[in-house]
XYZ file of C-alpha atoms in Angstrom:
760
model
C -194.097 83.926 -20.148
C -192.676 87.067 -21.773
C -193.204 85.509 -25.215
C -196.855 84.744 -24.376
C -197.499 88.313 -23.114
C -195.782 89.719 -26.185
C -197.820 87.629 -28.644
C -201.016 88.577 -26.808
C -200.230 92.324 -27.035
C -199.277 92.060 -30.718
C -202.536 90.223 -31.459
C -204.625 92.839 -29.612
C -203.019 95.867 -31.286
C -202.548 97.038 -34.853
C -200.710 99.775 -36.690
C -202.037 103.260 -35.906
C -203.162 104.594 -39.319
C -203.099 108.147 -37.935
C -199.309 107.864 -38.279
C -199.549 107.930 -42.101
C -197.736 110.880 -43.674
C -200.673 111.613 -45.966
C -204.404 110.861 -45.923
C -204.194 109.805 -49.575
C -201.782 106.926 -48.879
C -203.055 103.489 -49.892
C -202.369 100.608 -47.512
C -200.778 97.584 -49.191
C -200.107 95.236 -46.247
C -199.708 95.115 -42.477
C -198.090 92.398 -40.345
C -196.196 91.711 -37.114
C -192.394 91.853 -37.036
C -189.381 92.767 -34.933
C -186.838 95.505 -35.576
C -183.374 93.976 -35.220
C -180.544 95.881 -33.534
C -177.351 94.339 -32.113
C -178.277 91.740 -29.424
C -181.835 93.138 -29.152
C -185.004 92.710 -31.205
C -187.910 95.096 -30.734
C -191.440 93.751 -31.551
C -194.108 95.816 -33.268
C -196.188 96.277 -36.417
C -194.965 96.781 -39.995
C -197.095 98.635 -42.473
C -196.397 99.446 -46.141
C -198.305 101.864 -48.359
C -197.823 103.009 -51.944
C -195.268 105.618 -50.770
C -193.889 104.635 -47.332
C -192.659 101.778 -45.169
C -193.525 102.106 -41.456
C -192.556 100.244 -38.287
C -194.405 100.970 -35.045
C -192.649 99.401 -31.989
C -194.857 98.228 -29.131
C -192.725 100.103 -26.582
C -192.369 103.301 -28.621
C -188.552 102.952 -28.748
C -186.425 104.424 -30.366
C -189.395 106.553 -31.540
C -193.171 106.065 -31.854
C -192.911 105.262 -35.598
C -189.932 104.592 -37.870
C -190.787 105.802 -41.362
C -188.907 105.215 -44.639
C -189.958 106.830 -47.912
C -189.901 104.233 -50.716
C -188.459 106.794 -53.114
C -185.350 107.036 -50.892
C -184.686 103.267 -50.881
C -181.581 102.258 -52.838
C -181.029 98.620 -51.847
C -182.962 95.863 -50.097
C -181.680 92.469 -49.002
C -183.414 89.349 -47.816
C -181.652 88.133 -44.681
C -181.461 84.853 -42.809
C -181.709 85.473 -39.086
C -180.638 82.609 -36.836
C -180.268 80.515 -40.025
C -183.971 81.158 -40.832
C -185.197 83.093 -43.922
C -187.024 85.757 -41.909
C -185.010 88.986 -42.243
C -185.259 92.025 -44.511
C -182.811 94.936 -44.499
C -183.384 98.293 -46.194
C -180.706 100.808 -47.236
C -181.387 104.362 -48.376
C -177.767 104.975 -49.456
C -175.506 103.151 -51.905
C -172.304 102.709 -49.894
C -173.247 103.026 -46.234
C -172.192 100.345 -43.779
C -175.337 100.544 -41.643
C -178.869 100.125 -42.958
C -181.873 102.301 -42.231
C -183.927 99.422 -40.854
C -183.546 95.663 -40.308
C -186.804 93.755 -39.827
C -187.296 90.149 -38.696
C -190.673 88.635 -39.544
C -192.502 85.773 -37.849
C -193.585 84.304 -41.194
C -191.329 83.952 -44.296
C -194.352 84.694 -46.529
C -194.820 88.128 -44.915
C -191.132 88.860 -45.482
C -191.285 87.762 -49.130
C -194.456 89.735 -49.889
C -192.934 92.927 -48.479
C -189.649 92.285 -50.332
C -191.353 91.824 -53.710
C -193.533 94.875 -53.205
C -190.470 97.088 -52.573
C -188.430 95.300 -55.269
C -191.172 95.940 -57.844
C -191.212 99.593 -56.816
C -187.409 99.772 -57.122
C -187.379 98.170 -60.576
C -188.644 101.457 -61.983
C -186.061 103.508 -60.092
C -182.924 101.492 -59.229
C -181.327 98.548 -61.040
C -181.149 95.403 -58.910
C -177.585 94.438 -58.064
C -176.103 90.946 -58.042
C -172.690 89.857 -56.781
C -171.659 89.442 -60.419
C -172.561 92.987 -61.460
C -170.513 94.342 -58.550
C -167.657 92.037 -59.640
C -167.548 93.672 -63.071
C -167.508 97.161 -61.506
C -164.747 96.123 -59.082
C -162.650 94.430 -61.764
C -162.688 97.558 -63.885
C -161.759 99.839 -60.979
C -165.153 101.515 -60.530
C -165.483 100.089 -57.008
C -162.701 100.157 -54.406
C -161.698 96.944 -52.618
C -163.446 98.300 -49.498
C -166.715 99.053 -51.325
C -166.671 95.676 -53.071
C -166.145 93.747 -49.813
C -168.963 95.738 -48.237
C -171.317 94.791 -51.091
C -170.293 91.108 -50.898
C -170.924 91.087 -47.143
C -174.370 92.594 -47.735
C -175.223 90.037 -50.403
C -173.993 87.223 -48.117
C -176.405 88.243 -45.323
C -173.826 90.068 -43.190
C -175.245 93.058 -41.344
C -174.062 95.540 -38.702
C -177.385 94.936 -36.937
C -176.674 91.223 -36.483
C -173.528 90.561 -34.439
C -173.576 86.850 -35.343
C -173.293 87.900 -39.006
C -171.296 91.130 -38.776
C -169.440 92.154 -41.987
C -166.111 90.322 -42.175
C -162.948 91.934 -43.619
C -159.484 90.406 -44.017
C -156.272 91.054 -42.159
C -154.102 92.302 -45.042
C -150.991 93.601 -43.218
C -148.669 91.109 -41.485
C -145.992 93.583 -40.363
C -146.801 95.235 -37.028
C -143.194 95.624 -35.827
C -141.404 97.892 -38.343
C -141.107 101.627 -37.849
C -142.020 102.193 -41.526
C -144.761 100.413 -43.471
C -143.512 99.421 -46.944
C -146.549 98.748 -49.148
C -144.317 97.988 -52.146
C -142.880 94.934 -50.359
C -144.969 91.710 -50.727
C -143.543 90.562 -47.362
C -145.568 93.315 -45.659
C -148.786 91.489 -46.513
C -150.605 88.435 -45.213
C -151.016 85.456 -47.597
C -154.590 85.997 -48.778
C -154.838 82.531 -50.341
C -154.928 80.876 -46.881
C -157.458 81.150 -44.061
C -156.163 82.541 -40.750
C -155.947 79.009 -39.324
C -153.531 77.879 -42.048
C -151.100 80.833 -41.923
C -148.966 79.235 -39.188
C -147.702 75.839 -40.400
C -146.872 74.429 -36.930
C -150.301 75.339 -35.519
C -152.007 73.880 -38.596
C -150.239 70.544 -38.068
C -151.381 70.471 -34.426
C -154.963 71.174 -35.526
C -154.845 68.394 -38.132
C -153.611 65.917 -35.511
C -156.389 66.934 -33.114
C -158.918 66.634 -35.920
C -157.932 62.995 -36.563
C -158.588 62.097 -32.901
C -161.880 63.981 -32.620
C -165.252 62.143 -32.368
C -168.068 63.069 -34.781
C -169.087 65.718 -35.666
C -165.481 66.663 -36.428
C -164.297 70.153 -37.307
C -160.867 71.713 -37.584
C -161.292 75.063 -35.880
C -162.966 75.350 -32.490
C -163.932 78.983 -33.035
C -165.086 81.051 -35.997
C -163.405 83.960 -37.816
C -166.383 86.183 -36.941
C -168.718 85.958 -33.943
C -170.508 88.392 -31.582
C -167.702 87.972 -29.030
C -165.014 88.849 -31.584
C -166.941 91.829 -32.967
C -167.432 93.236 -29.460
C -163.779 92.458 -28.648
C -162.924 95.081 -31.306
C -165.785 97.478 -30.496
C -165.819 97.433 -26.671
C -164.655 101.082 -26.424
C -167.603 102.402 -28.462
C -170.251 99.789 -27.579
C -169.542 98.799 -23.954
C -173.244 98.142 -23.312
C -173.225 95.239 -25.801
C -170.135 93.687 -24.210
C -171.781 93.993 -20.754
C -174.974 92.437 -22.134
C -173.032 89.519 -23.632
C -170.806 89.021 -20.544
C -173.518 89.190 -17.850
C -172.768 92.729 -16.718
C -168.957 92.704 -16.646
C -166.069 93.320 -19.032
C -163.768 90.503 -20.081
C -160.474 89.803 -18.284
C -158.136 92.794 -18.851
C -155.445 90.621 -20.505
C -157.968 89.206 -22.957
C -159.200 92.656 -24.026
C -158.332 94.382 -27.312
C -155.128 95.976 -26.030
C -152.719 96.002 -28.957
C -152.911 95.549 -32.750
C -149.609 93.620 -32.817
C -150.653 91.342 -29.914
C -154.005 90.601 -31.550
C -152.323 89.684 -34.852
C -149.765 87.477 -33.038
C -152.548 85.655 -31.186
C -154.429 85.079 -34.463
C -151.254 83.485 -35.848
C -150.253 81.395 -32.805
C -153.271 81.004 -30.509
C -154.798 77.540 -30.293
C -158.381 78.856 -30.564
C -158.041 82.288 -32.202
C -158.790 82.542 -35.938
C -160.593 85.873 -36.130
C -160.538 88.186 -39.141
C -161.184 91.942 -38.970
C -164.275 94.140 -39.157
C -164.881 97.018 -41.632
C -164.068 99.659 -38.989
C -160.352 98.857 -39.505
C -160.648 100.353 -43.004
C -163.061 103.193 -42.188
C -162.633 106.777 -40.993
C -163.883 106.610 -37.397
C -161.063 106.046 -34.867
C -163.444 105.824 -31.864
C -163.073 102.049 -31.514
C -159.306 102.474 -30.941
C -159.587 105.249 -28.343
C -161.034 105.002 -24.817
C -162.779 108.362 -25.106
C -165.557 107.251 -22.691
C -162.855 106.695 -20.005
C -164.174 103.191 -19.294
C -162.646 101.206 -16.453
C -161.564 98.198 -18.517
C -159.369 96.726 -15.791
C -155.680 96.294 -15.021
C -153.354 93.928 -16.878
C -150.954 91.476 -15.201
C -148.060 93.899 -15.758
C -149.943 96.526 -13.751
C -150.897 98.905 -16.578
C -154.502 100.001 -17.021
C -156.345 99.058 -20.225
C -156.886 102.316 -22.113
C -156.381 103.200 -25.813
C -155.381 100.400 -28.214
C -151.612 100.203 -28.673
C -150.737 100.940 -32.298
C -147.894 99.504 -34.412
C -144.626 101.548 -34.545
C -145.398 102.658 -38.130
C -148.607 104.461 -37.068
C -148.104 107.806 -35.291
C -151.814 108.268 -34.463
C -155.110 106.322 -34.688
C -155.992 108.395 -37.800
C -152.645 107.482 -39.364
C -153.225 103.786 -38.547
C -156.601 103.784 -40.313
C -155.245 105.694 -43.300
C -152.350 103.263 -43.737
C -154.698 100.294 -43.289
C -156.921 101.745 -46.032
C -153.893 102.301 -48.276
C -152.866 98.678 -47.698
C -156.358 97.381 -48.547
C -156.362 99.369 -51.803
C -152.716 98.553 -52.655
C -151.662 96.747 -55.822
C -150.657 93.610 -53.906
C -154.054 93.248 -52.213
C -155.898 94.118 -55.454
C -154.027 91.303 -57.214
C -154.712 88.742 -54.457
C -158.047 89.736 -52.897
C -159.928 87.286 -55.134
C -158.115 84.433 -53.322
C -159.530 85.513 -49.952
C -162.996 85.992 -51.498
C -162.794 82.355 -52.713
C -162.262 81.246 -49.083
C -164.941 83.367 -47.403
C -167.681 83.841 -50.022
C -166.626 81.512 -52.820
C -165.960 78.020 -54.062
C -163.340 77.235 -51.376
C -165.797 77.906 -48.566
C -166.778 74.236 -48.354
C -166.608 71.010 -50.335
C -163.693 69.399 -52.160
C -162.029 72.673 -53.216
C -161.830 73.734 -49.573
C -159.783 70.641 -48.667
C -156.605 71.757 -50.402
C -156.878 75.252 -48.944
C -157.247 73.942 -45.359
C -160.555 75.693 -45.348
C -162.031 72.229 -44.772
C -160.640 68.776 -44.127
C -162.966 66.140 -45.491
C -165.352 66.861 -48.353
C -168.342 66.002 -46.179
C -167.176 68.185 -43.313
C -166.233 71.813 -43.229
C -163.639 73.711 -41.337
C -165.975 75.155 -38.683
C -168.739 73.618 -36.581
C -171.599 72.294 -38.801
C -174.049 74.691 -37.092
C -172.243 77.684 -38.615
C -173.208 76.753 -42.199
C -176.401 77.549 -44.074
C -178.573 74.418 -44.028
C -176.544 72.986 -41.130
C -179.693 72.474 -39.032
C -183.462 72.811 -39.518
C -184.771 74.620 -36.438
C -188.395 73.995 -37.474
C -187.839 70.240 -37.130
C -186.900 70.589 -33.410
C -190.029 70.140 -31.284
C -188.547 70.485 -27.782
C -188.693 74.286 -27.016
C -185.702 74.119 -24.617
C -183.573 72.297 -27.188
C -184.661 74.787 -29.861
C -183.668 77.809 -27.719
C -180.329 76.168 -26.844
C -179.626 75.449 -30.519
C -180.559 79.008 -31.572
C -178.345 80.469 -28.826
C -175.435 78.326 -30.010
C -176.007 79.434 -33.629
C -176.167 83.123 -32.686
C -173.161 83.086 -30.333
C -170.686 80.875 -32.203
C -170.768 82.901 -35.430
C -172.054 82.047 -38.892
C -170.320 81.350 -42.186
C -171.482 83.772 -44.937
C -173.893 82.637 -47.606
C -171.910 81.216 -50.538
C -171.974 83.742 -53.404
C -169.650 82.122 -55.970
C -169.298 78.475 -56.995
C -166.424 78.974 -59.466
C -163.024 80.675 -58.955
C -163.393 84.419 -58.480
C -161.788 86.537 -61.220
C -158.754 88.676 -60.473
C -158.894 92.459 -60.415
C -157.519 94.362 -63.404
C -154.770 96.413 -61.760
C -152.835 99.141 -63.626
C -149.885 96.747 -64.025
C -152.086 94.200 -65.761
C -153.717 96.867 -67.909
C -150.418 97.878 -69.459
C -149.553 94.227 -70.061
C -152.797 93.527 -71.839
C -152.498 96.652 -73.969
C -149.090 95.597 -75.295
C -150.026 91.946 -75.728
C -151.291 92.539 -79.261
C -147.805 93.516 -80.375
C -144.922 91.078 -80.605
C -142.491 90.770 -77.716
C -139.664 92.716 -79.296
C -141.885 95.760 -79.804
C -143.422 95.455 -76.352
C -139.997 95.281 -74.716
C -138.387 98.101 -76.690
C -138.365 101.590 -75.171
C -141.007 103.888 -76.584
C -140.050 107.383 -77.621
C -142.005 110.229 -75.986
C -143.570 111.118 -79.335
C -144.982 107.637 -79.884
C -146.247 107.432 -76.347
C -148.185 110.667 -76.623
C -149.651 109.535 -79.952
C -150.820 106.289 -78.323
C -152.331 108.287 -75.450
C -154.047 110.578 -77.943
C -155.653 107.627 -79.740
C -156.813 106.144 -76.440
C -158.142 109.540 -75.375
C -160.129 109.966 -78.578
C -161.572 106.448 -78.178
C -162.575 107.183 -74.580
C -164.176 110.466 -75.662
C -166.044 108.684 -78.456
C -167.401 105.961 -76.166
C -168.429 108.548 -73.560
C -170.521 110.218 -76.268
C -171.730 107.091 -78.073
C -175.362 107.932 -77.243
C -175.043 111.070 -79.426
C -174.866 108.958 -82.594
C -176.614 110.521 -85.580
C -177.637 108.991 -88.881
C -175.605 110.540 -91.695
C -176.572 108.629 -94.871
C -178.385 105.451 -95.856
C -178.459 103.345 -99.034
C -180.489 100.326 -100.106
C -177.973 98.295 -102.098
C -179.049 94.662 -101.551
C -182.146 92.560 -102.279
C -181.965 90.657 -98.972
C -180.595 91.206 -95.445
C -177.047 92.585 -95.177
C -174.797 90.054 -93.343
C -171.310 91.574 -93.290
C -169.432 94.887 -93.602
C -165.737 95.512 -94.352
C -164.155 98.912 -95.033
C -160.853 99.834 -96.686
C -158.169 101.533 -94.557
C -158.806 104.979 -96.042
C -162.560 104.541 -95.532
C -163.432 105.152 -99.170
C -164.635 101.650 -100.171
C -167.299 99.724 -98.276
C -167.749 95.991 -98.977
C -170.956 94.247 -97.929
C -172.275 90.684 -98.111
C -175.924 89.697 -98.129
C -178.326 86.789 -98.057
C -179.017 87.723 -101.695
C -175.698 85.858 -102.422
C -173.811 88.969 -103.590
C -170.699 90.805 -102.458
C -171.027 94.517 -103.232
C -168.452 97.299 -103.353
C -169.820 100.750 -102.539
C -167.860 104.005 -102.926
C -168.386 106.307 -99.961
C -166.985 109.274 -101.906
C -169.080 108.998 -105.063
C -171.994 107.408 -103.107
C -172.303 104.888 -105.916
C -172.399 101.123 -106.096
C -169.223 100.180 -107.983
C -169.311 96.376 -108.128
C -171.643 93.465 -107.516
C -170.098 89.985 -107.404
C -171.835 86.627 -107.110
C -169.909 83.442 -106.255
C -172.829 81.007 -106.005
C -176.585 81.148 -105.640
C -176.445 80.774 -101.841
C -176.328 83.416 -99.123
C -173.041 85.003 -98.073
C -172.675 85.210 -94.290
C -169.713 87.541 -93.593
C -166.787 89.339 -95.199
C -163.410 90.838 -94.332
C -160.578 92.703 -96.040
C -157.043 91.336 -95.985
C -154.220 93.714 -94.958
C -153.265 95.874 -97.918
C -156.888 96.185 -99.067
C -156.256 94.049 -102.174
C -158.393 91.011 -101.345
C -161.903 90.542 -99.891
C -162.844 87.220 -98.314
C -166.478 86.116 -98.061
C -167.997 83.116 -96.294
C -170.981 81.359 -97.783
C -173.834 79.038 -96.877
C -172.574 76.769 -99.688
C -169.797 75.544 -97.276
C -167.070 77.588 -99.018
C -164.901 80.647 -98.367
C -164.265 82.872 -101.413
C -161.269 85.138 -102.081
C -161.918 88.073 -104.415
C -159.119 90.213 -105.897
C -160.151 93.877 -105.975
C -157.351 94.865 -108.341
C -158.183 92.147 -110.919
C -161.927 92.176 -110.312
C -162.268 88.412 -110.159
C -162.530 85.446 -107.828
C -159.001 84.525 -106.927
C -159.536 81.363 -104.954
C -162.066 79.113 -103.186
C -161.528 77.276 -99.915
C -163.869 74.277 -99.696
C -163.296 73.877 -95.992
C -166.537 72.699 -94.362
C -169.418 70.215 -94.603
C -172.114 72.799 -93.881
C -172.652 76.560 -94.125
C -169.734 78.786 -93.091
C -171.238 81.240 -90.617
C -168.350 83.599 -89.788
C -164.693 84.203 -90.691
C -161.832 86.065 -88.991
C -158.284 86.805 -90.183
C -155.082 87.633 -88.314
C -151.409 87.330 -89.153
C -151.831 85.091 -92.242
C -154.288 82.835 -90.477
C -157.904 82.324 -91.418
C -160.447 81.245 -88.796
C -163.715 79.808 -90.145
C -166.807 78.817 -88.154
C -169.445 76.485 -89.536
C -172.777 74.845 -88.865
C -170.887 71.533 -89.241
C -169.943 72.008 -85.523
C -166.320 73.024 -86.131
C -164.104 76.066 -86.144
C -161.062 75.572 -88.371
C -157.772 77.435 -88.338
C -155.962 77.716 -91.684
C -152.583 79.053 -92.645
C -153.322 81.270 -95.604
C -150.514 83.159 -97.304
C -152.171 85.753 -99.584
C -151.788 85.095 -103.302
C -149.461 87.106 -105.530
C -151.223 90.075 -107.065
C -150.488 88.816 -110.569
C -153.588 86.756 -110.111
C -151.843 83.601 -111.273
C -150.577 82.132 -108.007
C -153.256 80.572 -105.841
C -153.435 80.503 -102.047
C -151.813 77.661 -100.175
C -154.112 76.422 -97.404
C -153.072 74.119 -94.592
C -155.457 73.312 -91.741
C -153.543 74.010 -88.522
C -156.285 73.155 -86.024
C -159.876 71.993 -85.776
C -161.889 73.128 -82.763
C -164.751 70.665 -82.351
C -168.142 71.613 -80.917
C -171.241 69.582 -80.076
C -173.517 71.653 -82.332
C -173.342 74.202 -85.130
C -171.266 77.346 -84.542
C -172.936 80.637 -85.439
C -170.303 83.204 -84.502
C -166.624 83.548 -83.594
C -164.338 86.380 -82.526
C -160.612 86.801 -81.752
C -158.954 88.763 -78.958
C -156.553 91.608 -79.833
C -153.458 89.384 -79.749
C -155.222 86.467 -81.537
C -154.190 84.097 -78.769
C -157.817 83.451 -77.759
C -160.978 82.704 -79.713
C -164.569 82.777 -78.525
C -167.306 80.834 -80.290
C -171.072 80.886 -79.871
C -173.266 77.915 -80.770
C -176.832 77.279 -81.883
C -177.692 75.853 -78.452
C -176.605 78.920 -76.458
C -173.125 77.824 -75.366
C -170.170 80.226 -75.348
C -166.760 78.553 -75.661
C -163.396 80.201 -74.975
C -160.402 78.610 -76.730
C -156.662 78.960 -76.233
C -155.365 79.119 -79.809
C -151.713 78.539 -78.870
C -152.609 75.033 -77.651
C -155.884 74.606 -79.616
C -157.661 73.651 -76.377
C -160.942 74.757 -74.840
C -160.501 76.850 -71.683
C -164.165 77.274 -70.747
C -167.580 76.119 -71.920
C -170.344 78.342 -70.571
C -174.004 77.454 -71.299
C -175.356 80.975 -70.796
C -178.099 81.516 -73.406
C -181.352 79.730 -74.140
C -181.285 79.617 -77.919
C -178.718 80.677 -80.505
C -175.780 82.919 -79.614
C -176.075 85.930 -81.955
C -172.687 87.613 -81.442
C -169.580 87.432 -79.236
C -166.528 89.675 -78.734
C -163.607 90.135 -76.365
C -163.130 93.400 -74.476
C -160.118 95.445 -75.715
C -158.023 94.212 -72.749
C -159.010 90.539 -73.397
C -160.230 90.170 -69.804
C -163.911 89.727 -70.630
C -166.157 88.275 -73.307
C -169.565 89.730 -74.106
C -172.178 87.550 -75.772
C -175.694 88.294 -76.994
C -178.346 85.705 -77.743
C -181.768 84.971 -79.141
C -183.019 85.038 -75.536
C -182.374 88.816 -75.378
C -179.560 88.449 -72.811
C -176.250 90.342 -72.811
C -173.792 88.259 -70.787
C -170.307 89.252 -69.602
C -167.922 86.348 -68.923
C -164.555 86.556 -67.152
C -161.947 85.005 -69.473
C -159.596 83.879 -66.699
C -162.190 81.909 -64.687
C -165.069 81.357 -67.133
C -167.389 82.940 -64.579
C -170.557 84.685 -65.773
C -170.141 88.034 -64.019
C -172.951 90.132 -65.431
C -176.204 89.549 -67.261
C -178.689 92.054 -68.626
C -181.912 91.397 -70.497
C -183.426 93.275 -73.415
C -186.958 93.011 -74.751
C -185.652 91.854 -78.165
C -182.546 89.878 -79.195
C -179.426 91.990 -79.835
C -178.161 90.625 -83.141
C -174.752 92.327 -83.219
C -172.697 94.739 -81.121
C -169.435 96.593 -80.514
C -168.100 97.447 -77.030
C -165.189 98.993 -75.156
C -165.399 96.797 -72.056
C -167.869 99.026 -70.183
C -170.298 100.439 -72.762
C -172.077 98.453 -75.485
C -173.612 99.661 -78.736
C -175.873 96.872 -79.960
C -177.990 96.336 -83.037
C -181.434 95.118 -82.018
C -183.966 92.813 -83.657
C -186.261 95.858 -83.433
C -184.029 97.863 -85.804
C -182.850 100.240 -83.064
C -179.301 100.843 -81.899
C -179.144 100.471 -78.113
C -176.501 101.901 -75.769
C -175.892 99.822 -72.611
C -174.004 100.875 -69.488
C -172.681 97.548 -68.160
C -171.192 99.025 -64.983
C -174.408 100.844 -64.126
C -176.426 97.796 -65.178
C -178.813 99.801 -67.344
C -179.948 100.643 -70.859
C -178.845 104.246 -71.493
C -180.205 105.126 -74.929
C -182.392 103.917 -77.802
C -181.528 105.263 -81.265
C -183.940 104.751 -84.164
C -182.287 102.991 -87.100
C -183.395 100.263 -89.507
C -186.956 99.152 -90.224
C -185.967 95.505 -89.658
C -183.361 93.856 -87.436
C -179.843 95.349 -87.338
C -177.753 92.402 -88.562
C -174.162 93.682 -88.641
C -172.145 96.604 -87.331
C -168.706 98.064 -88.116
C -166.704 100.764 -86.327
C -163.456 102.453 -87.380
C -160.355 102.383 -85.174
C -160.838 105.956 -83.933
C -164.422 105.005 -82.922
C -165.762 108.073 -84.721
C -167.553 106.414 -87.640
C -170.045 103.513 -87.594
C -171.788 101.569 -90.355
C -174.721 99.227 -89.801
C -176.472 96.730 -92.077
C -180.015 95.482 -91.644
C -182.782 93.141 -92.685
C -184.257 96.134 -94.497
C -181.418 95.652 -97.105
C -179.913 99.016 -96.190
C -176.514 100.147 -95.016
C -176.515 103.170 -92.737
C -173.606 105.542 -92.070
C -173.503 107.030 -88.557
C -171.411 109.860 -87.138
C -170.692 110.902 -83.565
C -171.810 114.469 -82.879
C -169.965 116.025 -79.913
């Protein structure tokens, strides 16, 4: 009856246009919706104009009109409400826990139209965020563990306005008995690779036995890790009205209330039906939920004591201290190193399916760990015709708790913690050097170099063209520079290798090995030999001192597209679908002794390889193919670690980040893709209007050479294009940067080489 009255009133009324902020506002759309708050939805009319979003509730509560200026909007999320795609949540801040408005529509089309209208508006103001782009920020330390979990909860449809999908956070501390909390001891922490239900081995065995005897539909855990009852269990002291609403006007039994942190943790470990995780308030700043400041009569426990403030662990001397230490634990090194394991269970590939079996996050592949109704797609409410059955099903869905939307289908990458950073920085040196103590002088010199690199990359947008020279008859394909920076070697599609003197600004040599294009070049250590790869299937060695071709490696059955060199090993990529690894001891400088080449490994691909790159330690190689696949290889075992089809069309360029944690690839499709080396997961993707033919990067910022001839500066962490710098008149085809990151040389289709300097 109430529903009928409500629908009648909604149909007879419309949004009051007199509520517009300005007479010049243009109406885009108007529809019926409900504003969602915990346990209550408030019906009314939604209206959106070119500048504002409005909601006018039928009952005038909490105010006659809720108004949000589109310019203030920072994030919007589509939400499922009661497992239906009807919700939309709007945030006007970047990191806030609670949104500015949560709307539930009666028609998915209305929701989608409003979403796309706001999203189109935002495109010009705020970059859209994906789980992957947040992952990159988190991995590199630009987001805290708390902020990252908050973003993942948002992206997985968790909202503070929906108690059945309240943000879920992990228990991270397992020690609630000691007088001191030791965050340097791994034993202080909970095992984040296991769900709550699998932490206690004896209880897990009992659950598995019960599962075997259970009729269909079978599930392992009889309650969820997050549900309205559990959320209000934690929040009863600050939101008693919700608890009373849920419990028919009374509080729960005093002994079942949230009385003690230690007791709650113990029950989660041992209780037959208690598998709850935490809520974000445990890692926030507001202690209200731990203190009975409203002086509520929450009952008397069996021992006779009244339920009052929450009893804290011995190591916390006040509620503020408890929250601070909980925050410290969440941001600790141990949790940073293991948080990805918990993300796999809650938001990732171990949430359901075969991977969840081994983690006791599920039992059979076809069945998941919780009741089938808690999973997205578990039931189609629209297919239920009986209204009573539909209401009963919806009530069960809303009260039991819901599993988050799955965000990741491959293993989640690990965070780069300071400990790992130092390891990766020393990995390019051999073990004896890495293990030996470093003198203070050397250390400060290393820091100085790193500091100058950081300064350079922070100012990369201030690049200025210094000089330019047209020295080839076709596109420049490769650049190599001597250690002292005086000699610049370039290859070109005009089939020549040229030597240009930066000091005299003169072309000193022009060498031709065959009548086919040269594709890349590099200088061997000692600056005595230049190696060039050619479309005639060969690799040529040229002695600078003797001014002649020293040797030819006839290594492939098709054009050699790219070569790399490290530690007396040559790596050659070819359109014959292989990358070959050669041992190549440089020839004697007498010019008489030739190179000795032995093929150490052959890395086979399905199609032609256009580009390759090595990591700093030369233990990994990345290759990009003509069909858009990026492959990551372990060179120590000559095996493929990951094959990622991430471009439509040829891969133009690939490179590892300095710490070897990520690979960046650019393609003919205009995409810049960041891949996590450990998991092979594509964690960030940006699109440019033209293909980026070549690039250099420091792990966070990219300087790319565009098909348009411009140099583009990309902020990967901010997910945006920062700067366009005018350069060549045709595509930028190759780019070189010195070790100090202060000098850059580019080559282009316009046959020019350009010298760039950083001005800061």
